[in-house]
Amino acid sequence: MNRGRPRSEHVDEAVAAAVRELLAEHGYQGLSIDRVAARAGVGKAGIYRRWRSKAEMVFAVVVHGERPVPPADTGTLRGDLAALARHVAALLSAPHARLVMPGLVAELAADPALSERFAAGFVDRERDVLGEILDRAAGRGEIASPASEDVGFAHVLILGPVFAHLFLGGGDMPSDLTDRLAGALVAALGAKE
């Protein structure tokens, strides 16, 4: 069944470049789909076929793309969680991400429909990655098979402290934060070390 034209890499690249340029020039609040379309030299319809809102477009372009990928298997749950926490910290501390996250969070808080789409589009994918990590650990016998509550709890435990340090605590993270988060989560999940 034909679902329309395939996505053009050229359009994706042009939009990504335009988003980054406009963020640097105008910040998150000054960025709009109209401005991105004009700067990228693409039609707004092409952007709206990819993303339903400015927030979804910006998060996908600037923070972690459409499909997050689990880090390589380190052989231990603690190692996998530390690698994931480092990856999350790197994504959120990148200059463009630091520009967008405060405005994005405000927009999500003000728009329940956007928040719901964001959860279904991005948060669920992030939790799928974390679920893969926990399933690997269960396969190695480090933990029991994870329940969906475990995956949600693990996601919040990794993301929350990183976000708090970067956006609520002055922007500096302790150098050992990601390792400490991995240790805390391993303990919380009752993993065998």
Short mmCIF file of N, CA and C in Angstrom, two decimals:
data_model
loop_
_atom_site.label_atom_id
_atom_site.label_comp_id
_atom_site.label_asym_id
_atom_site.label_seq_id
_atom_site.Cartn_x
_atom_site.Cartn_y
_atom_site.Cartn_z
N MET A 1 0.85 -1.19 0.00
CA MET A 1 0.00 0.00 0.00
C MET A 1 0.88 1.24 0.00
N ASN A 2 0.65 2.16 -0.89
CA ASN A 2 1.44 3.37 -1.00
C ASN A 2 0.93 4.41 0.00
N ARG A 3 1.80 4.86 0.85
CA ARG A 3 1.42 5.85 1.86
C ARG A 3 1.99 7.22 1.53
N GLY A 4 2.13 7.52 0.27
CA GLY A 4 2.66 8.82 -0.12
C GLY A 4 4.13 8.72 -0.47
N ARG A 5 4.70 9.87 -0.72
CA ARG A 5 6.10 9.92 -1.11
C ARG A 5 7.00 9.52 0.04
N PRO A 6 8.12 8.86 -0.26
CA PRO A 6 9.08 8.54 0.81
C PRO A 6 9.73 9.83 1.31
N ARG A 7 10.19 9.78 2.56
CA ARG A 7 10.86 10.94 3.13
C ARG A 7 12.14 11.23 2.37
N SER A 8 12.39 12.49 2.14
CA SER A 8 13.60 12.92 1.46
C SER A 8 14.67 13.27 2.48
N GLU A 9 15.83 12.65 2.33
CA GLU A 9 16.94 12.98 3.23
C GLU A 9 17.35 14.44 3.07
N HIS A 10 17.23 14.95 1.85
CA HIS A 10 17.59 16.34 1.61
C HIS A 10 16.71 17.28 2.45
N VAL A 11 15.42 16.99 2.48
CA VAL A 11 14.51 17.82 3.28
C VAL A 11 14.86 17.70 4.76
N ASP A 12 15.08 16.46 5.22
CA ASP A 12 15.44 16.25 6.63
C ASP A 12 16.69 17.05 7.00
N GLU A 13 17.71 16.98 6.15
CA GLU A 13 18.96 17.69 6.43
C GLU A 13 18.77 19.20 6.38
N ALA A 14 18.00 19.69 5.40
CA ALA A 14 17.77 21.13 5.29
C ALA A 14 16.98 21.65 6.50
N VAL A 15 16.00 20.90 6.93
CA VAL A 15 15.21 21.29 8.10
C VAL A 15 16.09 21.29 9.35
N ALA A 16 16.88 20.24 9.53
CA ALA A 16 17.76 20.17 10.70
C ALA A 16 18.72 21.35 10.74
N ALA A 17 19.32 21.69 9.61
CA ALA A 17 20.24 22.83 9.57
C ALA A 17 19.50 24.13 9.88
N ALA A 18 18.31 24.28 9.32
CA ALA A 18 17.54 25.51 9.56
C ALA A 18 17.15 25.63 11.03
N VAL A 19 16.73 24.52 11.63
CA VAL A 19 16.35 24.55 13.05
C VAL A 19 17.54 25.01 13.89
N ARG A 20 18.70 24.42 13.67
CA ARG A 20 19.88 24.78 14.47
C ARG A 20 20.27 26.24 14.27
N GLU A 21 20.24 26.71 13.04
CA GLU A 21 20.59 28.10 12.77
C GLU A 21 19.61 29.06 13.44
N LEU A 22 18.32 28.78 13.29
CA LEU A 22 17.30 29.66 13.85
C LEU A 22 17.30 29.64 15.37
N LEU A 23 17.59 28.50 15.96
CA LEU A 23 17.71 28.45 17.42
C LEU A 23 18.84 29.35 17.89
N ALA A 24 19.97 29.28 17.20
CA ALA A 24 21.11 30.11 17.58
C ALA A 24 20.79 31.59 17.41
N GLU A 25 20.01 31.93 16.41
CA GLU A 25 19.68 33.33 16.14
C GLU A 25 18.54 33.86 17.00
N HIS A 26 17.50 33.05 17.22
CA HIS A 26 16.27 33.55 17.84
C HIS A 26 15.84 32.82 19.11
N GLY A 27 16.50 31.73 19.45
CA GLY A 27 16.07 30.93 20.59
C GLY A 27 14.82 30.14 20.27
N TYR A 28 14.41 29.33 21.23
CA TYR A 28 13.27 28.46 21.01
C TYR A 28 11.99 29.26 20.76
N GLN A 29 11.76 30.29 21.55
CA GLN A 29 10.52 31.05 21.43
C GLN A 29 10.41 31.75 20.08
N GLY A 30 11.53 32.15 19.50
CA GLY A 30 11.51 32.85 18.22
C GLY A 30 11.51 31.93 17.00
N LEU A 31 11.58 30.65 17.23
CA LEU A 31 11.59 29.69 16.13
C LEU A 31 10.15 29.34 15.77
N SER A 32 9.87 29.21 14.49
CA SER A 32 8.53 28.81 14.05
C SER A 32 8.67 27.89 12.85
N ILE A 33 7.62 27.14 12.58
CA ILE A 33 7.61 26.27 11.39
C ILE A 33 7.75 27.11 10.14
N ASP A 34 7.09 28.28 10.10
CA ASP A 34 7.20 29.16 8.93
C ASP A 34 8.65 29.57 8.69
N ARG A 35 9.34 29.96 9.75
CA ARG A 35 10.74 30.37 9.61
C ARG A 35 11.62 29.20 9.18
N VAL A 36 11.37 28.05 9.75
CA VAL A 36 12.17 26.87 9.39
C VAL A 36 11.94 26.53 7.92
N ALA A 37 10.69 26.52 7.48
CA ALA A 37 10.38 26.20 6.08
C ALA A 37 11.07 27.18 5.14
N ALA A 38 10.99 28.47 5.47
CA ALA A 38 11.62 29.47 4.63
C ALA A 38 13.13 29.31 4.59
N ARG A 39 13.74 29.11 5.74
CA ARG A 39 15.20 28.96 5.80
C ARG A 39 15.66 27.69 5.10
N ALA A 40 14.90 26.61 5.26
CA ALA A 40 15.27 25.32 4.66
C ALA A 40 14.95 25.25 3.17
N GLY A 41 14.08 26.17 2.71
CA GLY A 41 13.67 26.12 1.31
C GLY A 41 12.75 24.96 1.01
N VAL A 42 11.91 24.64 1.99
CA VAL A 42 10.95 23.54 1.81
C VAL A 42 9.56 24.06 2.14
N GLY A 43 8.56 23.32 1.71
CA GLY A 43 7.19 23.70 2.03
C GLY A 43 6.83 23.30 3.46
N LYS A 44 5.93 24.07 4.05
CA LYS A 44 5.46 23.73 5.40
C LYS A 44 4.82 22.35 5.43
N ALA A 45 4.16 21.97 4.36
CA ALA A 45 3.50 20.66 4.32
C ALA A 45 4.53 19.54 4.50
N GLY A 46 5.72 19.71 3.94
CA GLY A 46 6.78 18.71 4.10
C GLY A 46 7.21 18.57 5.55
N ILE A 47 7.22 19.68 6.26
CA ILE A 47 7.57 19.64 7.68
C ILE A 47 6.45 18.99 8.47
N TYR A 48 5.21 19.40 8.19
CA TYR A 48 4.07 18.84 8.92
C TYR A 48 3.84 17.35 8.63
N ARG A 49 4.33 16.85 7.49
CA ARG A 49 4.26 15.41 7.24
C ARG A 49 5.20 14.66 8.19
N ARG A 50 6.24 15.32 8.63
CA ARG A 50 7.22 14.69 9.51
C ARG A 50 6.87 14.88 10.99
N TRP A 51 6.46 16.10 11.33
CA TRP A 51 6.18 16.45 12.73
C TRP A 51 4.91 17.28 12.80
N ARG A 52 4.15 17.08 13.87
CA ARG A 52 2.87 17.78 14.00
C ARG A 52 3.01 19.13 14.67
N SER A 53 4.17 19.42 15.27
CA SER A 53 4.33 20.68 15.98
C SER A 53 5.80 21.11 15.98
N LYS A 54 6.00 22.35 16.32
CA LYS A 54 7.35 22.88 16.48
C LYS A 54 8.10 22.09 17.55
N ALA A 55 7.44 21.80 18.65
CA ALA A 55 8.10 21.09 19.75
C ALA A 55 8.60 19.72 19.31
N GLU A 56 7.76 18.97 18.61
CA GLU A 56 8.15 17.64 18.16
C GLU A 56 9.29 17.72 17.15
N MET A 57 9.24 18.69 16.24
CA MET A 57 10.30 18.87 15.25
C MET A 57 11.61 19.20 15.94
N VAL A 58 11.57 20.15 16.85
CA VAL A 58 12.79 20.60 17.51
C VAL A 58 13.39 19.48 18.36
N PHE A 59 12.57 18.77 19.11
CA PHE A 59 13.10 17.69 19.94
C PHE A 59 13.75 16.61 19.07
N ALA A 60 13.09 16.23 17.98
CA ALA A 60 13.64 15.20 17.11
C ALA A 60 14.95 15.66 16.47
N VAL A 61 15.01 16.90 16.04
CA VAL A 61 16.20 17.40 15.36
C VAL A 61 17.34 17.65 16.34
N VAL A 62 17.04 18.23 17.48
CA VAL A 62 18.09 18.72 18.37
C VAL A 62 18.46 17.74 19.46
N VAL A 63 17.51 17.00 20.00
CA VAL A 63 17.84 16.20 21.18
C VAL A 63 18.22 14.78 20.81
N HIS A 64 17.33 13.97 20.26
CA HIS A 64 17.79 12.61 20.01
C HIS A 64 17.26 11.93 18.77
N GLY A 65 16.75 12.63 17.84
CA GLY A 65 16.31 11.97 16.63
C GLY A 65 14.99 11.25 16.82
N GLU A 66 14.57 10.60 15.76
CA GLU A 66 13.28 9.91 15.77
C GLU A 66 13.34 8.59 16.52
N ARG A 67 14.44 7.88 16.40
CA ARG A 67 14.55 6.52 16.96
C ARG A 67 15.79 6.40 17.84
N PRO A 68 15.63 6.53 19.15
CA PRO A 68 16.80 6.33 20.01
C PRO A 68 17.27 4.88 19.94
N VAL A 69 18.57 4.69 20.09
CA VAL A 69 19.18 3.37 19.97
C VAL A 69 19.81 3.01 21.31
N PRO A 70 19.62 1.77 21.77
CA PRO A 70 20.24 1.40 23.04
C PRO A 70 21.76 1.38 22.92
N PRO A 71 22.46 1.73 23.99
CA PRO A 71 23.92 1.65 23.94
C PRO A 71 24.35 0.20 23.80
N ALA A 72 25.58 0.02 23.38
CA ALA A 72 26.12 -1.33 23.20
C ALA A 72 26.04 -2.09 24.52
N ASP A 73 25.92 -3.39 24.41
CA ASP A 73 25.85 -4.27 25.56
C ASP A 73 27.23 -4.30 26.23
N THR A 74 27.30 -3.81 27.46
CA THR A 74 28.58 -3.80 28.19
C THR A 74 28.82 -5.10 28.94
N GLY A 75 27.80 -5.93 29.02
CA GLY A 75 27.92 -7.19 29.72
C GLY A 75 27.34 -7.18 31.12
N THR A 76 27.00 -5.97 31.63
CA THR A 76 26.38 -5.88 32.95
C THR A 76 25.28 -4.84 32.92
N LEU A 77 24.30 -5.01 33.78
CA LEU A 77 23.23 -4.03 33.88
C LEU A 77 23.80 -2.68 34.31
N ARG A 78 24.66 -2.69 35.31
CA ARG A 78 25.23 -1.43 35.78
C ARG A 78 25.98 -0.72 34.66
N GLY A 79 26.76 -1.45 33.89
CA GLY A 79 27.50 -0.85 32.78
C GLY A 79 26.57 -0.29 31.72
N ASP A 80 25.51 -1.06 31.40
CA ASP A 80 24.55 -0.59 30.39
C ASP A 80 23.83 0.67 30.86
N LEU A 81 23.43 0.68 32.14
CA LEU A 81 22.72 1.86 32.67
C LEU A 81 23.63 3.07 32.75
N ALA A 82 24.89 2.86 33.13
CA ALA A 82 25.83 3.98 33.17
C ALA A 82 26.05 4.54 31.77
N ALA A 83 26.16 3.65 30.77
CA ALA A 83 26.33 4.11 29.39
C ALA A 83 25.10 4.89 28.92
N LEU A 84 23.92 4.40 29.27
CA LEU A 84 22.70 5.12 28.89
C LEU A 84 22.62 6.47 29.59
N ALA A 85 22.95 6.51 30.87
CA ALA A 85 22.92 7.78 31.62
C ALA A 85 23.92 8.78 31.03
N ARG A 86 25.09 8.31 30.64
CA ARG A 86 26.08 9.21 30.01
C ARG A 86 25.54 9.74 28.69
N HIS A 87 24.86 8.86 27.93
CA HIS A 87 24.29 9.27 26.65
C HIS A 87 23.20 10.33 26.85
N VAL A 88 22.32 10.10 27.82
CA VAL A 88 21.26 11.07 28.13
C VAL A 88 21.88 12.40 28.55
N ALA A 89 22.89 12.35 29.41
CA ALA A 89 23.54 13.57 29.87
C ALA A 89 24.19 14.32 28.71
N ALA A 90 24.82 13.58 27.80
CA ALA A 90 25.45 14.22 26.64
C ALA A 90 24.41 14.88 25.74
N LEU A 91 23.29 14.19 25.50
CA LEU A 91 22.25 14.75 24.65
C LEU A 91 21.66 16.02 25.25
N LEU A 92 21.34 15.97 26.54
CA LEU A 92 20.68 17.11 27.17
C LEU A 92 21.63 18.27 27.46
N SER A 93 22.92 18.00 27.53
CA SER A 93 23.86 19.09 27.81
C SER A 93 24.44 19.71 26.54
N ALA A 94 24.09 19.16 25.39
CA ALA A 94 24.55 19.76 24.13
C ALA A 94 23.99 21.17 24.00
N PRO A 95 24.76 22.07 23.38
CA PRO A 95 24.33 23.49 23.32
C PRO A 95 22.92 23.71 22.78
N HIS A 96 22.56 23.06 21.68
CA HIS A 96 21.22 23.28 21.13
C HIS A 96 20.14 22.73 22.05
N ALA A 97 20.41 21.61 22.69
CA ALA A 97 19.41 21.05 23.61
C ALA A 97 19.20 21.99 24.79
N ARG A 98 20.27 22.59 25.26
CA ARG A 98 20.15 23.52 26.38
C ARG A 98 19.32 24.74 26.00
N LEU A 99 19.35 25.10 24.72
CA LEU A 99 18.54 26.22 24.25
C LEU A 99 17.05 25.88 24.22
N VAL A 100 16.71 24.62 23.91
CA VAL A 100 15.32 24.30 23.66
C VAL A 100 14.57 23.72 24.85
N MET A 101 15.25 23.03 25.74
CA MET A 101 14.53 22.28 26.77
C MET A 101 13.63 23.14 27.66
N PRO A 102 14.06 24.29 28.14
CA PRO A 102 13.14 25.08 28.98
C PRO A 102 11.85 25.47 28.24
N GLY A 103 11.97 25.95 27.01
CA GLY A 103 10.78 26.32 26.24
C GLY A 103 9.94 25.12 25.87
N LEU A 104 10.58 24.02 25.56
CA LEU A 104 9.87 22.80 25.22
C LEU A 104 9.07 22.29 26.42
N VAL A 105 9.67 22.27 27.59
CA VAL A 105 8.97 21.81 28.79
C VAL A 105 7.78 22.72 29.08
N ALA A 106 7.95 24.02 28.92
CA ALA A 106 6.84 24.95 29.15
C ALA A 106 5.71 24.69 28.16
N GLU A 107 6.06 24.43 26.91
CA GLU A 107 5.04 24.17 25.90
C GLU A 107 4.30 22.86 26.19
N LEU A 108 5.03 21.84 26.62
CA LEU A 108 4.40 20.56 26.97
C LEU A 108 3.45 20.72 28.15
N ALA A 109 3.86 21.52 29.14
CA ALA A 109 3.01 21.73 30.31
C ALA A 109 1.73 22.49 29.97
N ALA A 110 1.81 23.36 28.97
CA ALA A 110 0.66 24.19 28.62
C ALA A 110 -0.30 23.53 27.63
N ASP A 111 0.12 22.43 27.00
CA ASP A 111 -0.68 21.83 25.95
C ASP A 111 -0.81 20.33 26.19
N PRO A 112 -1.91 19.89 26.84
CA PRO A 112 -2.07 18.47 27.14
C PRO A 112 -2.05 17.56 25.91
N ALA A 113 -2.59 18.00 24.80
CA ALA A 113 -2.58 17.17 23.58
C ALA A 113 -1.15 16.99 23.08
N LEU A 114 -0.38 18.06 23.08
CA LEU A 114 1.02 17.97 22.68
C LEU A 114 1.79 17.06 23.64
N SER A 115 1.52 17.22 24.92
CA SER A 115 2.19 16.39 25.92
C SER A 115 1.89 14.91 25.69
N GLU A 116 0.64 14.60 25.36
CA GLU A 116 0.25 13.22 25.10
C GLU A 116 0.95 12.67 23.86
N ARG A 117 1.01 13.46 22.78
CA ARG A 117 1.70 13.03 21.56
C ARG A 117 3.19 12.87 21.83
N PHE A 118 3.76 13.78 22.61
CA PHE A 118 5.17 13.72 22.94
C PHE A 118 5.48 12.45 23.72
N ALA A 119 4.63 12.13 24.68
CA ALA A 119 4.82 10.90 25.46
C ALA A 119 4.74 9.68 24.56
N ALA A 120 3.75 9.65 23.67
CA ALA A 120 3.59 8.50 22.78
C ALA A 120 4.70 8.44 21.74
N GLY A 121 5.18 9.59 21.31
CA GLY A 121 6.17 9.62 20.24
C GLY A 121 7.59 9.48 20.71
N PHE A 122 7.93 10.10 21.83
CA PHE A 122 9.32 10.11 22.26
C PHE A 122 9.55 9.35 23.56
N VAL A 123 8.75 9.62 24.56
CA VAL A 123 8.96 8.98 25.86
C VAL A 123 8.80 7.48 25.73
N ASP A 124 7.78 7.02 25.02
CA ASP A 124 7.59 5.59 24.85
C ASP A 124 8.77 4.95 24.14
N ARG A 125 9.34 5.64 23.15
CA ARG A 125 10.52 5.10 22.44
C ARG A 125 11.72 5.03 23.38
N GLU A 126 11.89 6.05 24.22
CA GLU A 126 12.99 6.02 25.18
C GLU A 126 12.81 4.86 26.15
N ARG A 127 11.59 4.64 26.57
CA ARG A 127 11.33 3.52 27.49
C ARG A 127 11.51 2.18 26.80
N ASP A 128 11.24 2.11 25.51
CA ASP A 128 11.52 0.87 24.78
C ASP A 128 13.01 0.55 24.80
N VAL A 129 13.85 1.57 24.64
CA VAL A 129 15.30 1.38 24.71
C VAL A 129 15.68 0.87 26.09
N LEU A 130 15.16 1.50 27.09
CA LEU A 130 15.45 1.08 28.46
C LEU A 130 14.93 -0.33 28.71
N GLY A 131 13.77 -0.66 28.16
CA GLY A 131 13.23 -2.01 28.28
C GLY A 131 14.17 -3.05 27.66
N GLU A 132 14.79 -2.70 26.53
CA GLU A 132 15.76 -3.61 25.91
C GLU A 132 16.94 -3.85 26.85
N ILE A 133 17.41 -2.81 27.50
CA ILE A 133 18.53 -2.95 28.44
C ILE A 133 18.13 -3.84 29.60
N LEU A 134 16.94 -3.62 30.15
CA LEU A 134 16.49 -4.45 31.27
C LEU A 134 16.23 -5.89 30.83
N ASP A 135 15.72 -6.08 29.62
CA ASP A 135 15.53 -7.44 29.11
C ASP A 135 16.87 -8.16 28.95
N ARG A 136 17.90 -7.44 28.49
CA ARG A 136 19.23 -8.05 28.38
C ARG A 136 19.71 -8.50 29.76
N ALA A 137 19.49 -7.63 30.75
CA ALA A 137 19.91 -7.97 32.11
C ALA A 137 19.15 -9.18 32.63
N ALA A 138 17.87 -9.25 32.33
CA ALA A 138 17.08 -10.42 32.74
C ALA A 138 17.60 -11.67 32.05
N GLY A 139 17.97 -11.56 30.80
CA GLY A 139 18.53 -12.69 30.07
C GLY A 139 19.85 -13.17 30.65
N ARG A 140 20.60 -12.25 31.25
CA ARG A 140 21.87 -12.62 31.89
C ARG A 140 21.65 -13.11 33.32
N GLY A 141 20.40 -13.02 33.80
CA GLY A 141 20.11 -13.46 35.16
C GLY A 141 20.40 -12.43 36.23
N GLU A 142 20.61 -11.18 35.84
CA GLU A 142 20.91 -10.13 36.82
C GLU A 142 19.67 -9.64 37.54
N ILE A 143 18.53 -9.65 36.84
CA ILE A 143 17.26 -9.21 37.43
C ILE A 143 16.16 -10.14 36.94
N ALA A 144 15.03 -10.09 37.61
CA ALA A 144 13.85 -10.79 37.11
C ALA A 144 13.35 -10.05 35.87
N SER A 145 12.52 -10.68 35.08
CA SER A 145 11.96 -9.99 33.92
C SER A 145 11.30 -8.71 34.37
N PRO A 146 11.64 -7.60 33.72
CA PRO A 146 11.11 -6.31 34.20
C PRO A 146 9.64 -6.12 33.89
N ALA A 147 8.95 -5.52 34.84
CA ALA A 147 7.56 -5.11 34.63
C ALA A 147 7.58 -3.73 33.98
N SER A 148 6.47 -3.34 33.38
CA SER A 148 6.42 -2.02 32.74
C SER A 148 6.66 -0.91 33.77
N GLU A 149 6.25 -1.15 35.03
CA GLU A 149 6.51 -0.14 36.06
C GLU A 149 8.01 0.03 36.30
N ASP A 150 8.76 -1.07 36.20
CA ASP A 150 10.21 -1.00 36.37
C ASP A 150 10.83 -0.13 35.29
N VAL A 151 10.36 -0.29 34.07
CA VAL A 151 10.89 0.48 32.95
C VAL A 151 10.58 1.96 33.15
N GLY A 152 9.34 2.28 33.50
CA GLY A 152 8.98 3.68 33.74
C GLY A 152 9.76 4.28 34.89
N PHE A 153 9.92 3.52 35.96
CA PHE A 153 10.69 3.98 37.12
C PHE A 153 12.14 4.22 36.74
N ALA A 154 12.73 3.30 36.00
CA ALA A 154 14.12 3.44 35.58
C ALA A 154 14.30 4.67 34.69
N HIS A 155 13.34 4.91 33.81
CA HIS A 155 13.41 6.08 32.92
C HIS A 155 13.42 7.37 33.73
N VAL A 156 12.51 7.46 34.68
CA VAL A 156 12.43 8.66 35.51
C VAL A 156 13.68 8.83 36.36
N LEU A 157 14.20 7.72 36.87
CA LEU A 157 15.38 7.80 37.74
C LEU A 157 16.62 8.24 36.97
N ILE A 158 16.72 7.88 35.71
CA ILE A 158 17.87 8.32 34.91
C ILE A 158 17.66 9.76 34.43
N LEU A 159 16.51 10.02 33.85
CA LEU A 159 16.26 11.33 33.24
C LEU A 159 16.12 12.45 34.27
N GLY A 160 15.41 12.19 35.35
CA GLY A 160 15.10 13.24 36.32
C GLY A 160 16.32 13.92 36.91
N PRO A 161 17.27 13.18 37.49
CA PRO A 161 18.44 13.84 38.08
C PRO A 161 19.30 14.57 37.05
N VAL A 162 19.44 13.99 35.85
CA VAL A 162 20.23 14.67 34.81
C VAL A 162 19.55 15.99 34.46
N PHE A 163 18.24 15.94 34.22
CA PHE A 163 17.49 17.15 33.88
C PHE A 163 17.58 18.18 35.01
N ALA A 164 17.39 17.72 36.24
CA ALA A 164 17.44 18.64 37.38
C ALA A 164 18.78 19.33 37.50
N HIS A 165 19.86 18.59 37.34
CA HIS A 165 21.19 19.20 37.43
C HIS A 165 21.42 20.20 36.31
N LEU A 166 21.01 19.85 35.09
CA LEU A 166 21.28 20.72 33.95
C LEU A 166 20.39 21.95 33.91
N PHE A 167 19.10 21.79 34.27
CA PHE A 167 18.16 22.88 34.03
C PHE A 167 17.62 23.53 35.29
N LEU A 168 17.78 22.89 36.43
CA LEU A 168 17.28 23.47 37.67
C LEU A 168 18.40 23.78 38.66
N GLY A 169 19.53 23.15 38.46
CA GLY A 169 20.62 23.28 39.42
C GLY A 169 21.81 24.07 38.95
N GLY A 170 21.62 24.96 38.03
CA GLY A 170 22.72 25.81 37.60
C GLY A 170 23.53 25.29 36.44
N GLY A 171 23.20 24.11 35.94
CA GLY A 171 23.85 23.64 34.73
C GLY A 171 25.06 22.76 34.90
N ASP A 172 25.54 22.57 36.10
CA ASP A 172 26.71 21.72 36.30
C ASP A 172 26.28 20.39 36.89
N MET A 173 26.85 19.32 36.33
CA MET A 173 26.57 17.98 36.85
C MET A 173 27.83 17.45 37.52
N PRO A 174 27.68 16.81 38.65
CA PRO A 174 28.85 16.15 39.24
C PRO A 174 29.41 15.13 38.25
N SER A 175 30.72 15.01 38.18
CA SER A 175 31.34 14.12 37.20
C SER A 175 30.95 12.66 37.41
N ASP A 176 30.59 12.29 38.63
CA ASP A 176 30.24 10.90 38.91
C ASP A 176 28.73 10.64 38.91
N LEU A 177 27.94 11.62 38.48
CA LEU A 177 26.48 11.48 38.55
C LEU A 177 25.97 10.26 37.79
N THR A 178 26.42 10.06 36.57
CA THR A 178 25.87 8.96 35.78
C THR A 178 26.21 7.60 36.39
N ASP A 179 27.40 7.46 36.94
CA ASP A 179 27.75 6.20 37.59
C ASP A 179 26.93 5.99 38.87
N ARG A 180 26.73 7.07 39.60
CA ARG A 180 25.92 6.96 40.83
C ARG A 180 24.48 6.63 40.49
N LEU A 181 23.95 7.21 39.42
CA LEU A 181 22.59 6.88 38.99
C LEU A 181 22.48 5.40 38.62
N ALA A 182 23.47 4.91 37.89
CA ALA A 182 23.45 3.49 37.52
C ALA A 182 23.46 2.62 38.76
N GLY A 183 24.30 2.95 39.74
CA GLY A 183 24.34 2.18 40.98
C GLY A 183 23.03 2.22 41.74
N ALA A 184 22.43 3.40 41.80
CA ALA A 184 21.15 3.54 42.51
C ALA A 184 20.06 2.74 41.81
N LEU A 185 20.06 2.76 40.51
CA LEU A 185 19.03 2.03 39.77
C LEU A 185 19.24 0.52 39.87
N VAL A 186 20.48 0.07 39.81
CA VAL A 186 20.77 -1.36 39.99
C VAL A 186 20.24 -1.81 41.35
N ALA A 187 20.51 -1.02 42.39
CA ALA A 187 20.03 -1.37 43.72
C ALA A 187 18.50 -1.35 43.78
N ALA A 188 17.89 -0.34 43.18
CA ALA A 188 16.43 -0.23 43.20
C ALA A 188 15.75 -1.39 42.48
N LEU A 189 16.41 -1.90 41.45
CA LEU A 189 15.84 -3.01 40.69
C LEU A 189 16.16 -4.36 41.33
N GLY A 190 16.93 -4.33 42.40
CA GLY A 190 17.28 -5.57 43.08
C GLY A 190 18.20 -6.45 42.27
N ALA A 191 19.06 -5.84 41.46
CA ALA A 191 19.95 -6.62 40.61
C ALA A 191 21.06 -7.26 41.41
N LYS A 192 21.53 -8.39 40.92
CA LYS A 192 22.68 -9.06 41.49
C LYS A 192 23.92 -8.46 40.86
N GLU A 193 24.85 -7.98 41.69
CA GLU A 193 26.08 -7.41 41.13
C GLU A 193 27.23 -8.35 41.35
#
